[in-house]
CSV table of C-alpha atoms in Angstrom, one decimal:
chain,number,residue,atom,x,y,z
A,1,MET,CA,94.4,90.6,95.0
A,2,LYS,CA,97.8,88.9,94.6
A,3,TRP,CA,99.1,88.5,91.1
A,4,ASN,CA,100.6,85.1,91.7
A,5,SER,CA,97.3,83.6,92.7
A,6,MET,CA,96.0,84.3,89.2
A,7,SER,CA,96.8,83.2,85.7
A,8,GLU,CA,100.4,83.6,84.5
A,9,LEU,CA,101.6,86.9,83.3
A,10,ILE,CA,103.1,85.7,80.0
A,11,GLU,CA,102.0,82.5,78.5
A,12,GLY,CA,104.7,79.9,78.9
A,13,LEU,CA,107.0,82.0,81.0
A,14,PRO,CA,107.5,81.7,84.8
A,15,ASP,CA,106.2,84.8,86.5
A,16,ALA,CA,109.6,85.6,88.0
A,17,VAL,CA,111.0,85.9,84.5
A,18,ALA,CA,108.0,88.0,83.3
A,19,ILE,CA,108.5,90.4,86.2
A,20,ARG,CA,112.2,90.8,85.2
A,21,CYS,CA,111.0,91.8,81.7
A,22,ILE,CA,108.3,94.2,83.0
A,23,ALA,CA,110.8,95.8,85.4
A,24,TRP,CA,112.7,97.3,82.5
A,25,VAL,CA,109.6,99.1,81.2
A,26,PRO,CA,109.6,102.8,82.3
A,27,PHE,CA,107.2,104.0,85.0
A,28,TYR,CA,105.4,106.3,82.7
A,29,PHE,CA,104.2,103.4,80.6
A,30,HIS,CA,102.8,101.4,83.6
A,31,PRO,CA,99.2,102.6,83.2
A,32,ARG,CA,99.0,101.2,79.7
A,33,LEU,CA,100.4,97.8,80.8
A,34,GLU,CA,97.9,97.8,83.7
A,35,LEU,CA,95.1,97.5,81.1
A,36,VAL,CA,96.5,94.3,79.7
A,37,SER,CA,94.8,92.0,82.2
A,38,ARG,CA,93.9,91.5,85.8
A,39,SER,CA,97.2,89.8,86.6
A,40,TRP,CA,99.2,92.5,84.8
A,41,GLN,CA,97.3,95.1,86.8
A,42,ALA,CA,98.2,93.3,90.0
A,43,VAL,CA,101.9,93.0,89.1
A,44,ILE,CA,102.2,96.6,88.0
A,45,ARG,CA,100.9,97.7,91.4
A,46,SER,CA,103.0,95.2,93.4
A,47,PRO,CA,106.0,96.0,95.6
A,48,GLU,CA,107.7,93.0,94.0
A,49,LEU,CA,108.0,94.8,90.7
A,50,PHE,CA,109.5,97.9,92.3
A,51,LYS,CA,111.9,95.7,94.3
A,52,ALA,CA,113.0,94.1,91.0
A,53,ARG,CA,113.6,97.5,89.5
A,54,GLN,CA,115.9,98.4,92.4
A,55,GLU,CA,117.8,95.1,92.0
A,56,LEU,CA,118.2,95.4,88.2
A,57,GLY,CA,119.1,99.1,88.3
A,58,SER,CA,116.1,100.1,86.2
A,59,ALA,CA,114.8,102.4,88.9
A,60,GLU,CA,114.1,105.9,87.7
A,61,ASP,CA,114.7,109.3,89.3
A,62,LEU,CA,111.6,111.6,88.9
A,63,LEU,CA,111.0,115.1,90.1
A,64,CYS,CA,108.0,115.9,92.3
A,65,VAL,CA,106.6,119.4,92.2
A,66,CYS,CA,103.7,121.2,94.0
A,67,ALA,CA,102.8,124.8,93.1
A,68,PHE,CA,100.4,127.4,94.3
A,69,ASP,CA,97.9,126.6,91.7
A,70,PRO,CA,96.0,124.2,91.6
A,71,GLU,CA,95.8,123.7,95.3
A,72,ASN,CA,97.3,120.5,96.9
A,73,LEU,CA,98.2,119.1,93.5
A,74,TRP,CA,101.5,117.3,92.8
A,75,GLN,CA,103.1,116.5,89.4
A,76,LEU,CA,105.9,114.1,88.6
A,77,TYR,CA,108.4,114.8,85.9
A,78,ASP,CA,110.1,112.1,83.9
A,79,PRO,CA,113.4,113.6,82.7
A,80,LEU,CA,114.1,110.9,80.1
A,81,ARG,CA,110.8,111.2,78.3
A,82,ASP,CA,110.3,114.9,79.1
A,83,LEU,CA,106.8,114.5,80.4
A,84,TRP,CA,104.6,115.3,83.4
A,85,ILE,CA,102.4,112.9,85.3
A,86,THR,CA,99.7,114.2,87.7
A,87,LEU,CA,99.1,112.6,91.1
A,88,PRO,CA,95.6,112.4,92.7
A,89,VAL,CA,94.9,115.5,94.8
A,90,LEU,CA,96.5,115.4,98.3
A,91,PRO,CA,93.5,114.6,100.5
A,92,SER,CA,94.4,117.0,103.4
A,93,LYS,CA,91.5,119.0,104.8
A,94,ILE,CA,93.8,122.1,104.8
A,95,ARG,CA,93.2,124.2,101.8
A,96,HIS,CA,96.2,125.5,99.9
A,97,LEU,CA,98.8,123.7,102.1
A,98,ALA,CA,102.1,125.6,101.9
A,99,HIS,CA,105.3,126.0,103.8
A,100,PHE,CA,105.5,122.2,104.3
A,101,GLY,CA,108.5,119.9,104.3
A,102,VAL,CA,108.9,117.5,101.4
A,103,VAL,CA,111.3,114.6,100.9
A,104,SER,CA,111.3,111.1,99.5
A,105,THR,CA,112.4,108.0,101.2
A,106,SER,CA,111.7,104.2,101.0
A,107,GLY,CA,110.2,104.8,97.5
A,108,LYS,CA,107.5,107.2,98.8
A,109,LEU,CA,106.9,111.0,98.6
A,110,PHE,CA,106.4,112.5,102.0
A,111,VAL,CA,104.7,115.8,102.7
A,112,LEU,CA,105.0,117.0,106.3
A,113,GLY,CA,103.5,119.8,108.3
A,114,GLY,CA,103.1,123.2,106.8
A,115,GLY,CA,100.1,125.5,107.0
A,116,SER,CA,97.8,127.6,105.0
A,117,ASP,CA,97.0,131.3,104.6
A,118,ALA,CA,94.0,130.5,102.5
A,119,VAL,CA,91.1,132.9,102.9
A,120,ASP,CA,87.5,131.9,102.5
A,121,PRO,CA,86.3,133.8,99.4
A,122,LEU,CA,82.8,134.2,100.7
A,123,THR,CA,83.3,135.2,104.3
A,124,GLY,CA,86.9,136.6,104.1
A,125,ASP,CA,87.8,134.4,107.1
A,126,GLN,CA,91.1,132.8,107.4
A,127,ASP,CA,90.2,129.2,107.1
A,128,GLY,CA,93.7,127.8,107.2
A,129,SER,CA,95.8,126.8,110.1
A,130,PHE,CA,99.3,128.4,110.5
A,131,ALA,CA,101.0,125.1,111.1
A,132,THR,CA,99.9,121.5,111.2
A,133,ASN,CA,101.7,118.3,112.3
A,134,GLU,CA,100.0,116.2,109.6
A,135,VAL,CA,102.2,113.7,107.7
A,136,TRP,CA,101.2,112.4,104.3
A,137,SER,CA,102.9,110.1,101.9
A,138,TYR,CA,102.2,109.2,98.3
A,139,ASN,CA,102.9,105.6,97.3
A,140,PRO,CA,103.7,105.4,93.6
A,141,VAL,CA,103.2,101.6,93.6
A,142,MET,CA,99.6,101.8,94.9
A,143,ARG,CA,99.1,105.2,93.5
A,144,GLN,CA,97.5,106.6,96.6
A,145,TRP,CA,98.0,109.0,99.4
A,146,SER,CA,97.9,107.9,103.0
A,147,GLN,CA,98.3,109.6,106.4
A,148,HIS,CA,101.0,108.7,108.9
A,149,THR,CA,101.8,109.3,112.6
A,150,SER,CA,101.8,113.1,113.1
A,151,MET,CA,104.9,115.0,114.1
A,152,LEU,CA,105.3,115.7,117.8
A,153,VAL,CA,105.3,119.5,117.1
A,154,PRO,CA,103.2,121.3,114.5
A,155,ARG,CA,105.5,123.3,112.2
A,156,ALA,CA,105.8,125.3,109.0
A,157,MET,CA,108.8,126.7,107.1
A,158,PHE,CA,111.2,124.2,108.7
A,159,ALA,CA,114.2,122.3,107.6
A,160,CYS,CA,113.5,118.8,106.4
A,161,CYS,CA,115.8,116.2,104.9
A,162,VAL,CA,116.5,112.5,104.7
A,163,TRP,CA,119.3,111.2,106.8
A,164,ASN,CA,120.1,107.4,106.8
A,165,GLY,CA,116.7,106.7,105.3
A,166,LYS,CA,114.9,108.5,108.1
A,167,ILE,CA,113.3,112.0,108.0
A,168,VAL,CA,114.8,114.7,110.1
A,169,VAL,CA,112.7,117.9,110.7
A,170,ALA,CA,114.2,120.9,112.5
A,171,GLY,CA,113.1,124.4,113.5
A,172,GLY,CA,110.5,126.4,111.8
A,173,PHE,CA,107.5,128.0,113.2
A,174,THR,CA,104.6,126.6,115.3
A,175,SER,CA,101.0,127.6,115.2
A,176,CYS,CA,101.6,130.6,117.4
A,177,ARG,CA,104.0,132.1,114.8
A,178,LYS,CA,106.9,131.6,117.1
A,179,SER,CA,110.1,130.1,115.9
A,180,ILE,CA,111.0,126.8,117.5
A,181,SER,CA,114.2,124.9,118.3
A,182,GLN,CA,112.8,121.4,118.5
A,183,VAL,CA,114.1,118.6,116.2
A,184,GLU,CA,112.5,115.2,115.6
A,185,ILE,CA,113.2,112.2,113.5
A,186,TYR,CA,110.8,109.8,111.7
A,187,ASP,CA,111.4,106.2,110.9
A,188,PRO,CA,109.3,105.2,107.9
A,189,GLU,CA,109.5,101.5,108.7
A,190,LYS,CA,108.2,101.9,112.2
A,191,ASP,CA,106.0,105.0,111.6
A,192,VAL,CA,107.2,106.7,114.8
A,193,TRP,CA,108.6,110.1,115.6
A,194,ILE,CA,111.4,110.5,118.2
A,195,PRO,CA,112.8,113.8,119.6
A,196,MET,CA,116.4,114.7,118.7
A,197,PRO,CA,118.7,117.3,120.4
A,198,ASP,CA,117.3,120.8,120.0
A,199,LEU,CA,118.9,123.4,117.7
A,200,HIS,CA,120.7,125.5,120.2
A,201,ARG,CA,119.4,128.7,118.8
A,202,THR,CA,116.4,129.8,116.8
A,203,HIS,CA,116.2,132.5,114.3
A,204,ASN,CA,113.3,134.5,113.2
A,205,SER,CA,113.4,133.3,109.6
A,206,ALA,CA,112.4,130.2,107.6
A,207,CYS,CA,115.0,127.5,107.5
A,208,SER,CA,115.9,124.7,105.1
A,209,GLY,CA,117.8,121.5,105.4
A,210,VAL,CA,120.4,119.8,103.2
A,211,VAL,CA,122.5,116.7,103.7
A,212,LEU,CA,126.2,117.1,102.7
A,213,GLU,CA,128.8,114.4,103.2
A,214,GLY,CA,126.3,112.4,105.3
A,215,LYS,CA,125.5,115.3,107.7
A,216,VAL,CA,122.3,117.3,108.2
A,217,HIS,CA,122.9,121.0,107.6
A,218,VAL,CA,120.2,123.5,108.7
A,219,LEU,CA,120.4,126.9,106.9
A,220,HIS,CA,118.4,130.0,108.0
A,221,LYS,CA,117.4,132.6,105.5
A,222,GLY,CA,119.5,135.7,106.0
A,223,LEU,CA,122.2,133.9,108.2
A,224,SER,CA,125.6,132.9,106.9
A,225,THR,CA,126.1,130.4,109.8
A,226,VAL,CA,124.9,126.8,109.3
A,227,LEU,CA,123.9,124.3,112.0
A,228,VAL,CA,125.4,120.9,111.5
A,229,LEU,CA,124.2,117.7,113.1
A,230,ASP,CA,127.1,115.5,114.1
A,231,SER,CA,127.2,112.1,112.5
A,232,ALA,CA,126.0,110.3,115.6
A,233,GLY,CA,123.0,112.6,115.7
A,234,SER,CA,123.8,113.7,119.3
A,235,GLY,CA,124.2,117.4,118.9
A,236,TRP,CA,124.5,120.5,116.7
A,237,THR,CA,127.6,122.6,115.9
A,238,VAL,CA,127.7,126.0,114.3
A,239,GLU,CA,129.8,126.4,111.2
A,240,ASP,CA,130.3,129.4,108.9
A,241,HIS,CA,131.2,128.4,105.4
A,242,GLY,CA,130.5,131.8,103.9
A,243,TRP,CA,128.1,130.3,101.4
A,244,LEU,CA,126.2,132.7,99.2
A,245,GLN,CA,122.5,133.4,100.0
A,246,GLY,CA,120.0,132.3,97.5
A,247,PRO,CA,118.3,129.3,96.0
A,248,MET,CA,120.6,126.3,96.4
A,249,ALA,CA,120.9,122.9,94.7
A,250,VAL,CA,123.3,120.1,95.5
A,251,VAL,CA,124.6,118.3,92.4
A,252,GLN,CA,126.6,115.2,93.2
A,253,GLY,CA,127.8,116.6,96.5
A,254,ALA,CA,128.7,120.1,95.1
A,255,ILE,CA,126.7,123.2,96.2
A,256,TYR,CA,125.3,125.6,93.5
A,257,VAL,CA,123.7,128.8,94.5
A,258,MET,CA,121.8,131.3,92.3
A,259,SER,CA,122.7,134.9,93.3
A,260,HIS,CA,122.7,138.2,91.5
A,261,GLY,CA,121.5,136.6,88.3
A,262,MET,CA,124.4,134.1,88.2
A,263,ILE,CA,124.9,130.5,89.1
A,264,PHE,CA,127.8,130.0,91.5
A,265,LYS,CA,129.6,126.9,92.6
A,266,GLN,CA,130.7,126.8,96.2
A,267,GLU,CA,134.2,125.5,96.5
A,268,GLY,CA,135.1,125.7,100.1
A,269,LYS,CA,134.8,129.3,101.1
A,270,THR,CA,135.1,130.6,97.6
A,271,SER,CA,132.2,131.0,95.1
A,272,LYS,CA,133.0,130.5,91.5
A,273,VAL,CA,130.8,131.8,88.7
A,274,VAL,CA,129.4,128.9,86.6
A,275,VAL,CA,127.1,130.6,84.2
A,276,SER,CA,124.7,133.5,83.8
A,277,ALA,CA,121.1,133.1,84.8
A,278,SER,CA,120.1,136.6,83.7
A,279,GLU,CA,117.2,135.2,81.7
A,280,LEU,CA,115.6,134.1,84.9
A,281,ARG,CA,116.2,137.4,86.7
A,282,ARG,CA,112.6,138.6,86.7
A,283,ARG,CA,111.4,135.3,88.0
A,284,ILE,CA,110.7,134.9,91.7
A,285,ASP,CA,109.4,132.2,94.0
A,286,PHE,CA,110.6,129.4,91.7
A,287,ALA,CA,112.3,126.2,92.9
A,288,MET,CA,115.9,125.3,92.2
A,289,THR,CA,116.8,121.7,92.6
A,290,ALA,CA,119.1,119.0,91.3
A,291,LEU,CA,118.2,115.9,89.3
A,292,GLY,CA,121.0,113.7,88.0
A,293,ASP,CA,123.8,116.0,87.1
A,294,GLU,CA,121.5,118.9,86.2
A,295,ILE,CA,120.0,121.9,87.9
A,296,TYR,CA,116.3,122.5,87.4
A,297,VAL,CA,114.7,125.9,87.8
A,298,ILE,CA,110.9,125.3,88.0
A,299,GLY,CA,107.8,127.5,87.9
A,300,GLY,CA,107.6,130.7,90.0
A,301,VAL,CA,106.0,134.0,89.0
A,302,ILE,CA,107.2,137.0,87.0
A,303,GLY,CA,106.9,139.8,89.5
A,304,PRO,CA,105.5,143.2,88.8
A,305,ASP,CA,108.0,145.8,87.6
A,306,ARG,CA,107.9,149.5,86.8
A,307,TRP,CA,106.2,148.9,83.4
A,308,ASN,CA,104.0,146.0,84.2
A,309,TRP,CA,101.9,145.5,87.4
A,310,ASP,CA,100.7,142.0,86.5
A,311,ILE,CA,101.9,138.9,88.2
A,312,LYS,CA,102.3,136.1,85.8
A,313,PRO,CA,102.3,132.6,87.2
A,314,MET,CA,104.7,130.3,85.3
A,315,SER,CA,104.9,126.6,84.4
A,316,ASP,CA,108.3,126.8,82.7
A,317,VAL,CA,111.1,124.5,83.5
A,318,ASP,CA,114.7,125.5,82.7
A,319,ILE,CA,117.5,123.0,83.0
A,320,LEU,CA,121.2,123.7,83.4
A,321,THR,CA,123.7,121.0,82.6
A,322,VAL,CA,126.7,121.5,84.9
A,323,CYS,CA,128.7,118.3,84.5
A,324,CYS,CA,130.3,119.4,81.2
A,325,GLU,CA,132.9,122.0,80.5
A,326,ARG,CA,130.5,124.5,79.1
A,327,PRO,CA,127.3,124.6,81.2
A,328,THR,CA,124.3,125.3,79.0
A,329,TRP,CA,120.6,126.1,79.6
A,330,ARG,CA,117.8,124.3,77.9
A,331,GLN,CA,114.0,124.2,78.4
A,332,ALA,CA,111.9,121.2,79.3
A,333,THR,CA,108.3,120.7,78.7
A,334,PRO,CA,106.4,123.1,81.0
A,335,MET,CA,104.4,121.6,83.9
A,336,THR,CA,101.0,120.6,82.4
A,337,ARG,CA,98.9,121.6,85.5
A,338,CYS,CA,101.0,123.2,88.2
A,339,ARG,CA,101.8,126.9,87.9
A,340,GLY,CA,103.0,129.8,90.0
A,341,THR,CA,104.9,129.9,93.2
A,342,ILE,CA,106.6,126.6,93.9
A,343,LEU,CA,105.6,125.3,97.3
A,344,GLY,CA,107.5,122.1,97.3
A,345,CYS,CA,109.9,120.1,95.2
A,346,THR,CA,112.0,116.9,95.6
A,347,GLN,CA,113.4,113.9,93.9
A,348,LEU,CA,111.8,110.5,94.0
A,349,ARG,CA,113.5,107.3,93.1
A,350,ILE,CA,111.3,104.4,92.0
B,1,MET,CA,144.6,76.1,69.7
B,2,ALA,CA,142.1,74.5,71.9
B,3,SER,CA,142.1,70.7,71.9
B,4,THR,CA,138.9,68.6,71.6
B,5,ASP,CA,139.1,68.3,75.3
B,6,ASP,CA,138.0,71.9,75.5
B,7,LYS,CA,134.9,71.3,73.4
B,8,VAL,CA,131.4,70.3,74.4
B,9,ILE,CA,128.5,69.2,72.4
B,10,LEU,CA,125.1,70.8,73.0
B,11,LYS,CA,122.1,69.0,71.8
B,12,SER,CA,118.9,70.9,71.0
B,13,SER,CA,115.3,69.6,71.5
B,14,GLU,CA,115.3,68.4,67.9
B,15,GLY,CA,118.5,66.5,68.4
B,16,GLU,CA,120.7,68.9,66.5
B,17,CYS,CA,124.2,69.0,67.8
B,18,PHE,CA,126.4,72.1,68.3
B,19,GLU,CA,130.1,71.7,69.0
B,20,VAL,CA,131.1,74.6,71.3
B,21,ASP,CA,134.3,75.7,73.1
B,22,MET,CA,134.2,75.1,76.8
B,23,ALA,CA,135.0,78.8,77.3
B,24,VAL,CA,131.8,79.7,75.6
B,25,ALA,CA,129.6,76.9,77.1
B,26,SER,CA,130.7,77.6,80.6
B,27,HIS,CA,128.7,80.8,80.6
B,28,LEU,CA,125.6,78.6,80.6
B,29,GLN,CA,125.3,77.6,84.2
B,30,ILE,CA,123.2,74.5,83.4
B,31,VAL,CA,126.0,73.1,81.1
B,32,LYS,CA,128.6,73.8,83.7
B,33,SER,CA,126.7,71.9,86.4
B,34,VAL,CA,125.9,69.0,84.2
B,35,LEU,CA,129.6,68.7,83.3
B,36,GLU,CA,130.6,68.9,86.9
B,37,ASP,CA,128.2,66.2,87.8
B,38,CYS,CA,129.7,63.7,85.3
B,39,GLU,CA,133.3,64.8,85.6
B,40,GLY,CA,135.8,62.2,84.3
B,41,SER,CA,133.4,60.9,81.8
B,42,SER,CA,134.7,61.2,78.2
B,43,ASP,CA,131.3,61.8,76.8
B,44,LYS,CA,130.8,65.6,76.7
B,45,VAL,CA,127.3,65.8,75.3
B,46,VAL,CA,124.8,68.0,77.1
B,47,SER,CA,121.1,67.6,76.1
B,48,LEU,CA,119.1,70.8,76.3
B,49,PHE,CA,115.8,69.0,76.1
B,50,ILE,CA,113.5,71.9,75.8
B,51,VAL,CA,115.6,74.4,73.8
B,52,GLU,CA,115.0,74.6,70.0
B,53,ALA,CA,118.0,74.6,67.7
B,54,LYS,CA,117.5,78.2,66.6
B,55,TYR,CA,117.7,79.4,70.2
B,56,VAL,CA,120.8,77.3,70.9
B,57,ALA,CA,122.4,78.9,67.8
B,58,MET,CA,121.5,82.4,69.0
B,59,ILE,CA,122.8,81.8,72.5
B,60,ILE,CA,126.1,80.3,71.2
B,61,GLU,CA,126.5,83.3,68.9
B,62,TYR,CA,126.1,85.7,71.8
B,63,TYR,CA,128.6,84.1,74.1
B,64,LYS,CA,131.1,83.4,71.3
B,65,ASN,CA,131.2,87.1,70.7
B,66,TYR,CA,131.1,87.8,74.4
B,67,VAL,CA,134.2,85.7,75.0
B,68,GLU,CA,136.1,87.0,72.0
B,69,LEU,CA,135.4,90.7,72.9
B,70,LYS,CA,136.4,90.1,76.5
B,71,GLU,CA,139.8,88.6,75.3
B,72,LYS,CA,140.4,91.4,72.8
B,73,HIS,CA,139.5,94.2,75.1
B,74,GLU,CA,141.1,93.0,78.3
B,75,GLU,CA,142.7,96.4,78.8
B,76,GLY,CA,139.4,98.2,78.8
B,77,GLY,CA,136.5,99.1,76.5
B,78,PHE,CA,134.9,95.7,76.7
B,79,GLU,CA,131.6,97.1,78.0
B,80,GLU,CA,131.2,99.5,75.1
B,81,LYS,CA,132.1,96.9,72.5
B,82,LEU,CA,129.7,94.4,74.1
B,83,LYS,CA,126.9,97.1,74.0
B,84,GLU,CA,127.6,97.6,70.3
B,85,PHE,CA,127.5,93.9,69.6
B,86,GLU,CA,124.3,93.5,71.6
B,87,LYS,CA,122.6,96.1,69.5
B,88,GLN,CA,123.5,94.3,66.3
B,89,PHE,CA,122.6,90.9,67.8
B,90,LEU,CA,119.1,92.1,68.9
B,91,GLU,CA,118.4,93.7,65.5
B,92,GLN,CA,118.7,90.4,63.7
B,93,ILE,CA,116.3,88.7,66.0
B,94,ASP,CA,112.6,88.5,65.0
B,95,LYS,CA,110.6,90.2,67.7
B,96,LYS,CA,108.3,87.1,67.9
B,97,GLU,CA,111.4,85.1,68.9
B,98,LEU,CA,112.3,87.2,71.9
B,99,LYS,CA,109.8,85.4,74.1
B,100,GLY,CA,111.2,81.9,73.1
B,101,LEU,CA,114.7,83.2,73.6
B,102,VAL,CA,114.1,84.5,77.1
B,103,MET,CA,112.6,81.1,78.0
B,104,ALA,CA,115.6,79.3,76.6
B,105,VAL,CA,118.1,81.7,78.3
B,106,ASN,CA,116.2,81.3,81.6
B,107,TYR,CA,116.4,77.5,81.3
B,108,LEU,CA,120.1,77.5,80.5
B,109,ASN,CA,120.7,80.0,83.3
B,110,ALA,CA,122.8,82.5,81.4
B,111,PRO,CA,122.7,85.8,83.4
B,112,ALA,CA,124.4,88.2,81.0
B,113,LEU,CA,122.2,87.4,78.1
B,114,PHE,CA,119.1,87.1,80.3
B,115,ASP,CA,119.2,90.8,81.1
B,116,VAL,CA,119.8,91.7,77.5
B,117,VAL,CA,116.8,89.8,76.3
B,118,CYS,CA,114.6,91.1,79.1
B,119,THR,CA,115.5,94.7,78.3
B,120,ALA,CA,114.8,94.0,74.6
B,121,ILE,CA,111.3,92.7,75.4
B,122,ALA,CA,110.6,95.7,77.6
B,123,LYS,CA,111.7,98.1,74.9
B,124,HIS,CA,109.6,96.2,72.3
B,125,ILE,CA,106.4,96.6,74.2
B,126,GLU,CA,107.0,100.2,75.3
B,127,ASN,CA,104.7,102.5,73.3
B,128,LYS,CA,102.7,99.6,71.9
B,129,SER,CA,98.9,99.4,72.2
B,130,VAL,CA,97.3,97.3,74.9
B,131,GLU,CA,95.9,95.0,72.2
B,132,TYR,CA,99.3,94.5,70.8
B,133,VAL,CA,100.8,93.6,74.2
B,134,ARG,CA,98.0,91.1,74.8
B,135,GLU,CA,98.5,89.5,71.4
B,136,TYR,CA,102.3,89.5,71.6
B,137,PHE,CA,102.3,87.6,74.9
B,138,GLY,CA,99.1,85.5,74.3
B,139,ILE,CA,97.1,87.1,77.1
B,140,VAL,CA,93.3,87.1,77.3
B,141,ASN,CA,91.7,90.3,78.5
B,142,ASP,CA,89.7,89.5,81.6
B,143,PHE,CA,88.5,93.0,82.4
B,144,THR,CA,84.9,94.0,81.9
B,145,ALA,CA,84.2,96.9,79.6
B,146,GLU,CA,83.2,99.0,82.7
B,147,GLU,CA,86.4,98.2,84.6
B,148,GLU,CA,88.6,99.0,81.6
B,149,ALA,CA,86.8,102.3,81.1
B,150,GLN,CA,87.3,103.2,84.8
B,151,ILE,CA,91.1,102.5,84.7
B,152,ARG,CA,91.3,104.6,81.5
B,153,GLU,CA,89.5,107.5,83.2
B,154,GLU,CA,92.0,107.4,86.1
B,155,HIS,CA,94.9,107.5,83.6
B,156,ARG,CA,93.4,110.4,81.7
B,157,TRP,CA,93.7,112.5,84.9
B,158,ALA,CA,97.3,111.3,85.5
B,159,TYR,CA,98.6,111.7,81.9
B,160,ASP,CA,96.6,114.4,80.3
B,161,GLY,CA,96.8,112.9,76.9
B,162,VAL,CA,100.5,111.9,76.8
B,163,ASN,CA,99.7,108.2,77.2
B,164,ASP,CA,96.5,107.8,75.2
B,165,ASP,CA,96.2,104.4,73.6
């Protein structure tokens, strides 16, 4: 149903003006406004409203997180109101999808590939697949998941990033647990995958992707060398920046790495200590990511140690402000549903 | 000092007249285009047929301050000073008048103030109940009880209590 075919949104106001007003209302409040009337519901779920938000500069940056528990469930974090929103369950047939790629582009959250090591609790059979080529997106306007054209190659534990509005996936492992060198690019407007030049070497470890100064960088766990896609997208070069190994976040173009219980900032080849992260030392399998000019450390588990054999899944969120002279940690509201090992985490601008 | 040539008279829907500096009135696109259309005419009166006097006064007050602040803070700091003033300006407006004001500003085509009022309206309805929003804007609820219950159920999943009405 189109909103402009119905009664006016606000009595006596042209709809275009009403939309400009509604566009300033934060995303978290949309559900309440949707209850006002049918025409309000239609406008709240219209691309026009989200277009107006982009134009006016009232778009918001939210964080999207998926953890081990509950399976295939994503939550969004609103940093200004410090609250969590739960998305409908990802409707993939694969139980406990993990090792996927996740990015956001064109106002949608994309979850790509990955696999599962889920075990059927009754039979003990492995009921997951090691790697899929499925591509899902969540549309926050329509508030639903939909499936897209699959990747050319099924993959898990691969590098995934947004480059000029398109999604680049590189490397990872296929269904036969073999590392792969294939790279492909997805155009969200056309819903097509196109092959790109292969990585000229593979490495037997998971890789991740990051875009720095407009260039795709592929990092392998345990390797100090980085593969960089040239700006035309025609080939890869090997660079060694001497970056520290560890969880990494890019805050306004600067690289921060957590290593040995400290947060470091990479400045060229040198690593400068920013602040201690010793409080987080016992935590593993968390996500470290940037939102605005802050670093977020999300979820994870407290691993077993000499005194305690329990594994404690966490919902905690710790935030480090790095823009100011004295970086400080603070805590956000913990995730309301997700807990444990973080399987995916990205920013979404809507 | 500005001569009378630099003045224009704005006439509200009730026929009330406001003498305004051209520097102020030129921020209203509608006034600018009316004056351009009848250039050379000595009669500088613009009728704002559908705008009530109280809104004309508010809009003039806003742009008077806007022009003054811009002149005074040419070297910088204008944006912050304007923000401060906008806060005061909005505080003295009755929330019921925001809707009328946005209609007037839209009609006069005054971009800077338009966004200010739109933001104020958005801020005003944030955290209000559905019933309040309906009443505030004069909207009739056309959902059935079942439909409303269904939407609320969907929200309960998404918000886990934070957004309960």
